[in-house]
GROMACS .gro file of C-alpha atoms in nm:
model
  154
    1UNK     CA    1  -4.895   0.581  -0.035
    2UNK     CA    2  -4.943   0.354  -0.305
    3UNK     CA    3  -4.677   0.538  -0.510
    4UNK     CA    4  -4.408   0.480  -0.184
    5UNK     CA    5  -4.489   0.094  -0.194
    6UNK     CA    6  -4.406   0.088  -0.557
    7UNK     CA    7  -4.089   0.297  -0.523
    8UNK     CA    8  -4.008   0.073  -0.240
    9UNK     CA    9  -4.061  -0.229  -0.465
   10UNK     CA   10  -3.889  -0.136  -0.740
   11UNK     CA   11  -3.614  -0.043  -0.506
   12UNK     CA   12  -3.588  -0.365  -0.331
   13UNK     CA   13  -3.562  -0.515  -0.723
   14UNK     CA   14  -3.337  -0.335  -0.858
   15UNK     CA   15  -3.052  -0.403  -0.549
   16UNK     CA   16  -3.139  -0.789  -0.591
   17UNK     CA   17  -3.073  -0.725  -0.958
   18UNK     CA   18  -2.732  -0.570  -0.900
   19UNK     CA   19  -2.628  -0.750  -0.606
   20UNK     CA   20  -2.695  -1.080  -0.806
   21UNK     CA   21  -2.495  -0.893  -1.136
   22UNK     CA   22  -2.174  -0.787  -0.889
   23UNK     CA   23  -2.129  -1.157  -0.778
   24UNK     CA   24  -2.105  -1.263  -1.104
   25UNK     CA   25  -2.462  -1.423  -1.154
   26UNK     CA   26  -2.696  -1.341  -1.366
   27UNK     CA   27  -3.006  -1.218  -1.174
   28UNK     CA   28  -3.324  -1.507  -1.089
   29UNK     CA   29  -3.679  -1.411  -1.230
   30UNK     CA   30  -3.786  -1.709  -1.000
   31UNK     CA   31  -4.152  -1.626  -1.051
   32UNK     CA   32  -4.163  -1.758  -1.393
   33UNK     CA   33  -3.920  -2.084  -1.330
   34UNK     CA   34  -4.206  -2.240  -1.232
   35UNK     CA   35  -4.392  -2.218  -1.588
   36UNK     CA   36  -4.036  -2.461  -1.717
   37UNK     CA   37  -4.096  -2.711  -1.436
   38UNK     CA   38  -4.474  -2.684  -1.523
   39UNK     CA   39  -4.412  -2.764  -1.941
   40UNK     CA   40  -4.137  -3.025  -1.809
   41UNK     CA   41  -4.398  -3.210  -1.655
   42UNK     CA   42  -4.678  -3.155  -1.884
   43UNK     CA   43  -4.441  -3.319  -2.173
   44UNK     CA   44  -4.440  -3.621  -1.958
   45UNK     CA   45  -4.785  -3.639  -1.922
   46UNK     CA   46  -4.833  -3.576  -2.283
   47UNK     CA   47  -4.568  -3.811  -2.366
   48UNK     CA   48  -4.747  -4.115  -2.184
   49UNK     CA   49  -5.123  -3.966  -2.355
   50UNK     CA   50  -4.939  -3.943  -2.659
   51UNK     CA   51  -4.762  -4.319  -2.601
   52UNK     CA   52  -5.117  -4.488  -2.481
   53UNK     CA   53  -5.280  -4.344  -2.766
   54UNK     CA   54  -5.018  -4.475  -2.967
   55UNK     CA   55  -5.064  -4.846  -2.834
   56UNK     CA   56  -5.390  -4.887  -2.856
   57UNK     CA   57  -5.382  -4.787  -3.219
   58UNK     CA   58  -5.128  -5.091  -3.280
   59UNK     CA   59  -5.300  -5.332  -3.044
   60UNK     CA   60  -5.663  -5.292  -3.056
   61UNK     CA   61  -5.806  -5.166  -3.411
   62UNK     CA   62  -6.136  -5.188  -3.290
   63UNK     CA   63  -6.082  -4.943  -3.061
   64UNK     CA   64  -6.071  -4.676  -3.296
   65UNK     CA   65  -6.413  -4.609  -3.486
   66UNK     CA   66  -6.383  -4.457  -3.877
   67UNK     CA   67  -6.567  -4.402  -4.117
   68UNK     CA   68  -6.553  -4.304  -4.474
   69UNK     CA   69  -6.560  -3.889  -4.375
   70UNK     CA   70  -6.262  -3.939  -4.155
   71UNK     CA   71  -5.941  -3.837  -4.337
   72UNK     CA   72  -5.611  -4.021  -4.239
   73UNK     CA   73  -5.332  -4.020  -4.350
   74UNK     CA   74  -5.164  -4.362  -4.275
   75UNK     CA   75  -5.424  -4.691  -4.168
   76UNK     CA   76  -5.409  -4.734  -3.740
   77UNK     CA   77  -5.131  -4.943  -3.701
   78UNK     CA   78  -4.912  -4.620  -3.907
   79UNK     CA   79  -5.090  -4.389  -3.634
   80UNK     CA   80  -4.998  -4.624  -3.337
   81UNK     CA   81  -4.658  -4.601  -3.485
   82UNK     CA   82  -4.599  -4.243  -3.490
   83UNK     CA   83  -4.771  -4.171  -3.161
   84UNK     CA   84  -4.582  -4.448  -3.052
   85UNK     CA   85  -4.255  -4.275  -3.126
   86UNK     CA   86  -4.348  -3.916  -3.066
   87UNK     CA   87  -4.492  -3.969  -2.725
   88UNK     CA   88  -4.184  -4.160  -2.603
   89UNK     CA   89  -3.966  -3.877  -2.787
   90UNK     CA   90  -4.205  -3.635  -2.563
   91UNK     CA   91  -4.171  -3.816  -2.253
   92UNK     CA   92  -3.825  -3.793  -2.251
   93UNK     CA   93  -3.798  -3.412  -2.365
   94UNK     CA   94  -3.967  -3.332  -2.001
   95UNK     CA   95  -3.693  -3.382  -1.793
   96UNK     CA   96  -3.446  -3.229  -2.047
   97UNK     CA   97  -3.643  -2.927  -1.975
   98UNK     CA   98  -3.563  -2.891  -1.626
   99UNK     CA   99  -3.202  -2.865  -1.749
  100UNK     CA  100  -3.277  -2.539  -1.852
  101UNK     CA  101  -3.066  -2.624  -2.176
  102UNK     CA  102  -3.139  -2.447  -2.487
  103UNK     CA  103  -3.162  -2.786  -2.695
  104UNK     CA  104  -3.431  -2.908  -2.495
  105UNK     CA  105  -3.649  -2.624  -2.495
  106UNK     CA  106  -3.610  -2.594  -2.947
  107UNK     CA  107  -3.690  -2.984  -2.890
  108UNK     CA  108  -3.979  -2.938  -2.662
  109UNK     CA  109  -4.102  -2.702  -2.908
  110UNK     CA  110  -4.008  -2.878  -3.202
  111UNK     CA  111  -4.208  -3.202  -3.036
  112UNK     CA  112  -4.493  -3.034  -2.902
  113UNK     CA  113  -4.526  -2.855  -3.229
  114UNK     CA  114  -4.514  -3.222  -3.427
  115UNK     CA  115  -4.777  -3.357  -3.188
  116UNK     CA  116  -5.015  -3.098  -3.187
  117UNK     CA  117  -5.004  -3.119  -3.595
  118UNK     CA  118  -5.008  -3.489  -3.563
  119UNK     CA  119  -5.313  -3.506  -3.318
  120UNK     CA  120  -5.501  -3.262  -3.542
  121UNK     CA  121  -5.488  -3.490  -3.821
  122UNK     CA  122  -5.589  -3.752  -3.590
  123UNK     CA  123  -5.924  -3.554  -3.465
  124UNK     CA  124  -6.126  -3.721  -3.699
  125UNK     CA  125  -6.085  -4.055  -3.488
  126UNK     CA  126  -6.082  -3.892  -3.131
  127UNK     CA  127  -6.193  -3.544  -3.150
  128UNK     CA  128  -6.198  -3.470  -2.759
  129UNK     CA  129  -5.877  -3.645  -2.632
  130UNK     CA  130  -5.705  -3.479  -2.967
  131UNK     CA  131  -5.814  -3.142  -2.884
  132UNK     CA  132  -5.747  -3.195  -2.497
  133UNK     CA  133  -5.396  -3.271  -2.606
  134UNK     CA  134  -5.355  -3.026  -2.889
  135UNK     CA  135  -5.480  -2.739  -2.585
  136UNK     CA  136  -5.188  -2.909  -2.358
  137UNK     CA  137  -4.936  -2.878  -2.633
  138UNK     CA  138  -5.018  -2.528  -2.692
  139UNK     CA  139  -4.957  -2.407  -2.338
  140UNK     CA  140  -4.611  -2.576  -2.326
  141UNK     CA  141  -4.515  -2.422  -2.626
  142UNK     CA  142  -4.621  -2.098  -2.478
  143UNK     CA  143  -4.461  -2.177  -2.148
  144UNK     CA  144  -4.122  -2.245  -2.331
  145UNK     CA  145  -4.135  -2.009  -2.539
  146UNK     CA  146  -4.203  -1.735  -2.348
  147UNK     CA  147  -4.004  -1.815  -2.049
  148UNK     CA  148  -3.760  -2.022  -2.151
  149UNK     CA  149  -3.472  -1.826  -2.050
  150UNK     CA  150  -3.581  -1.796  -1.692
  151UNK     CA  151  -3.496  -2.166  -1.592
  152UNK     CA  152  -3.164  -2.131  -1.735
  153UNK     CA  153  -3.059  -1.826  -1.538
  154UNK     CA  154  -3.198  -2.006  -1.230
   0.00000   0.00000   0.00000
């Protein structure tokens, strides 16, 4: 029985693949199209994380609490620049992505790649909301990565 259902399945897959291929479309693997829409919008969110973080950095330095363990590379206001810049380059790679275009998932990748780097030098400051975003940037780049070709058949 379980064998029949499988056969079945496989059938029914294989005619959607051809029948897509003989009208001159490449075939849908719509199950994973959601995973693009899903990084799209989690490089928004990131983008405005990324962006707030940024701000405050440049606006309030008191915010921010080091000491003489933390390592950083550039004072706060250098920080709130380059989050500044990277979250709004971020925000804006989101809806690229649901272009399905090739340069917009090597720049989500690219970005999220930059940011997670960039937040893990900044861990010393905010070690929760840099790891939260670090784990966020991780599953987009696995999300784009992996099935990045599925929104672009779609």
């Amino acid at each position: 029985m379980v064998a029949d259902d499988r056969r079945r399945r496989e059938t029914e897959m294989s005619d959607d693949f051809y029948e897509a291929e003989r009208a001159g479309r490449p075939p849908v693997d719509a199950a994973w199209t959601g995973w693009i829409a899903f990084a799209g919008v989690m490089m928004v969110i990131i983008g405005v994380f990324t962006v707030i973080e940024g701000l405050v950095a440049l606006f309030n330095d008191q915010y921010y609490v080091t000491t003489d363990d933390t390592v950083l590379v550039f004072d706060l206001t250098g920080w709130g620049w380059t989050h500044l810049i990277l979250g709004v380059l971020i925000g804006l790679t989101g809806p690229a992505l649901w272009t399905g275009a090739a340069w917009a998932r090597i720049a989500t990748v690219l970005f999220a790649s930059v940011n997670a780097v960039a937040q893990l030098a900044f861990v010393g400051v905010q070690p929760v909301w840099s790891t939260i975003v670090i784990a966020l940037n991780v599953v987009v780049i696995w999300a784009v990565v992996v099935h990045g070709r599925s929104l672009e058949r779609a």
